[in-house]
Coordinates of C-alpha atoms in Angstrom, one line a residue:
M271 CA -112.2 -36.7 -22.5
R272 CA -110.7 -33.4 -23.7
V273 CA -107.2 -33.3 -25.0
H274 CA -105.1 -30.0 -25.5
I275 CA -102.5 -30.1 -27.9
A276 CA -99.8 -27.6 -29.0
T277 CA -96.7 -27.7 -30.6
D278 CA -93.7 -25.6 -32.5
H279 CA -93.1 -25.5 -36.4
A280 CA -91.2 -29.0 -36.3
G281 CA -94.2 -30.7 -34.6
M282 CA -96.8 -29.4 -37.1
E283 CA -97.1 -32.5 -39.3
L284 CA -97.8 -34.5 -36.2
S285 CA -100.1 -32.2 -34.6
A286 CA -102.1 -32.3 -37.5
H287 CA -102.3 -36.1 -38.0
L288 CA -102.8 -36.3 -34.2
V289 CA -105.7 -34.0 -34.1
E290 CA -107.7 -35.9 -36.7
H291 CA -106.5 -39.2 -35.3
L292 CA -107.9 -38.4 -31.8
K293 CA -111.2 -36.8 -32.9
A294 CA -112.0 -39.8 -35.0
K295 CA -111.7 -42.0 -31.8
G296 CA -114.0 -39.5 -29.9
Y297 CA -111.9 -37.3 -28.2
E298 CA -112.8 -33.4 -28.0
V299 CA -109.5 -31.9 -29.2
I300 CA -108.4 -28.5 -28.6
D301 CA -105.6 -27.0 -30.7
H302 CA -103.5 -24.2 -29.2
G303 CA -101.2 -23.7 -32.4
P304 CA -99.6 -22.6 -33.9
A305 CA -102.0 -22.1 -36.9
E306 CA -99.5 -21.9 -39.3
Y307 CA -96.0 -22.9 -40.2
D308 CA -93.4 -20.6 -39.1
A309 CA -89.6 -21.9 -38.8
A310 CA -89.2 -18.9 -36.6
D311 CA -91.8 -19.5 -34.0
D312 CA -91.4 -19.9 -30.0
Y313 CA -93.1 -22.7 -28.4
P314 CA -93.5 -21.6 -24.8
G315 CA -96.5 -19.5 -25.8
F316 CA -98.5 -22.6 -27.4
C317 CA -97.4 -24.9 -25.0
L318 CA -98.2 -22.9 -21.8
K319 CA -101.5 -22.4 -23.0
A320 CA -102.2 -26.1 -23.5
A321 CA -100.7 -26.8 -20.1
E322 CA -102.6 -24.0 -18.1
A323 CA -105.8 -25.1 -20.1
V324 CA -105.4 -28.8 -18.7
A325 CA -104.6 -27.5 -15.4
S326 CA -107.5 -25.3 -15.0
E327 CA -109.8 -27.9 -16.3
Q328 CA -108.4 -30.5 -14.1
A329 CA -108.7 -28.5 -10.9
E330 CA -112.5 -28.0 -12.0
G331 CA -112.7 -31.8 -12.2
Q332 CA -113.1 -32.2 -16.0
D333 CA -111.4 -35.3 -17.7
S334 CA -108.5 -33.5 -19.5
L335 CA -104.9 -34.2 -20.9
G336 CA -102.6 -32.5 -22.6
I337 CA -99.8 -33.2 -25.5
V338 CA -97.0 -30.9 -26.4
L339 CA -94.7 -31.5 -29.6
G340 CA -91.6 -30.0 -31.0
G341 CA -88.7 -31.5 -32.9
S342 CA -87.4 -33.3 -29.6
G343 CA -90.2 -32.6 -27.3
N344 CA -87.8 -31.4 -24.7
G345 CA -88.5 -27.8 -24.6
E346 CA -91.9 -28.1 -24.8
Q347 CA -92.4 -30.5 -22.1
I348 CA -90.2 -28.1 -19.9
A349 CA -92.4 -25.2 -20.7
A350 CA -95.4 -27.1 -19.8
N351 CA -94.0 -27.9 -16.3
K352 CA -93.6 -24.4 -15.5
V353 CA -97.6 -24.4 -15.1
Q354 CA -98.6 -24.9 -11.4
G355 CA -100.5 -28.6 -11.4
I356 CA -98.7 -30.1 -14.5
R357 CA -96.7 -33.0 -14.4
A358 CA -95.4 -33.4 -18.1
A359 CA -93.5 -36.6 -19.1
L360 CA -91.3 -36.9 -22.2
A361 CA -92.3 -40.2 -23.7
W362 CA -90.5 -42.0 -26.6
N363 CA -91.6 -45.3 -26.3
L364 CA -94.8 -47.4 -25.2
D365 CA -93.5 -48.1 -21.9
T366 CA -92.5 -44.7 -20.8
A367 CA -96.1 -43.5 -22.0
R368 CA -98.2 -45.9 -20.0
L369 CA -95.6 -45.5 -17.1
A370 CA -96.0 -41.6 -16.9
R371 CA -99.6 -42.1 -16.5
E372 CA -99.6 -45.2 -14.2
H373 CA -96.7 -44.3 -11.7
N374 CA -96.6 -40.2 -12.2
N375 CA -100.2 -39.5 -13.0
A376 CA -98.7 -37.3 -15.7
N377 CA -101.3 -35.0 -17.2
V378 CA -99.3 -33.9 -20.4
V379 CA -97.0 -35.8 -22.6
G380 CA -94.4 -34.3 -24.5
L381 CA -93.5 -35.8 -28.0
G382 CA -90.7 -35.4 -30.6
G383 CA -92.1 -34.7 -34.0
R384 CA -88.6 -35.4 -35.4
Q385 CA -87.8 -38.7 -33.3
H386 CA -90.7 -41.2 -34.6
S387 CA -92.8 -41.9 -37.5
L388 CA -96.2 -40.7 -37.4
E389 CA -97.3 -44.4 -36.7
E390 CA -94.9 -44.7 -33.8
A391 CA -95.8 -41.4 -32.1
T392 CA -99.4 -41.9 -32.6
A393 CA -99.3 -45.2 -30.8
I394 CA -97.2 -43.4 -27.9
V395 CA -99.9 -41.1 -27.8
D396 CA -102.5 -43.6 -27.4
A397 CA -100.8 -45.3 -24.9
F398 CA -100.6 -42.0 -22.9
L399 CA -104.1 -41.2 -23.3
E400 CA -105.3 -44.8 -22.5
G401 CA -103.1 -45.3 -19.4
Q402 CA -104.5 -45.2 -16.2
W403 CA -103.2 -44.0 -12.8
S404 CA -102.5 -46.7 -10.5
N405 CA -103.1 -44.8 -7.3
E406 CA -100.7 -46.8 -5.6
E407 CA -99.8 -45.5 -2.2
R408 CA -95.9 -45.1 -3.2
H409 CA -96.4 -43.4 -6.2
S410 CA -99.2 -41.0 -4.5
R411 CA -96.9 -40.3 -1.7
R412 CA -94.1 -39.4 -4.3
I413 CA -96.4 -36.8 -6.2
G414 CA -97.4 -35.1 -3.0
K415 CA -94.1 -34.2 -2.2
I416 CA -93.6 -32.9 -5.7
T417 CA -96.9 -31.0 -5.2
H418 CA -95.8 -29.9 -1.6
Y419 CA -92.6 -28.4 -3.1
E420 CA -94.4 -26.8 -5.8
N421 CA -96.7 -25.1 -3.9
T422 CA -94.2 -24.3 -1.1
G423 CA -90.7 -24.5 -1.8
E424 CA -90.4 -26.8 1.0
I425 CA -88.5 -30.1 0.3
L426 CA -89.7 -33.1 2.2
D427 CA -87.6 -36.0 3.0

């Protein structure tokens, strides 16, 4: 599986740790930056590039997921969700990471680098990446309605 990762300055330590951790587990990791610390950086570009890569690869049938990091993960997750085809979920514990994959078929996880220890954040990312989409009808139906709105602007009941 290929994993795309992006961060801002507040998530750089966690990002570097996760890149090494995930490579050691056999994932192909693509780091979308930033390359160096800048407290005044702007995360949207990094996160949008990672999300675009996930969306593009999934559209081609590749096994690809994404991780976006920041101080809280909120802005990064919001940015990723602006990319068509992305379902980015902010995870703050193991259950929210697993459910994001199982119920929402999330393809990007957002995480706050200032909200967790390295060990806790690593476990959350592992839970997300190892999670499997349940493909249950009720969840598929709901995601279908979200996708329909994303593509047409029409709200289905």
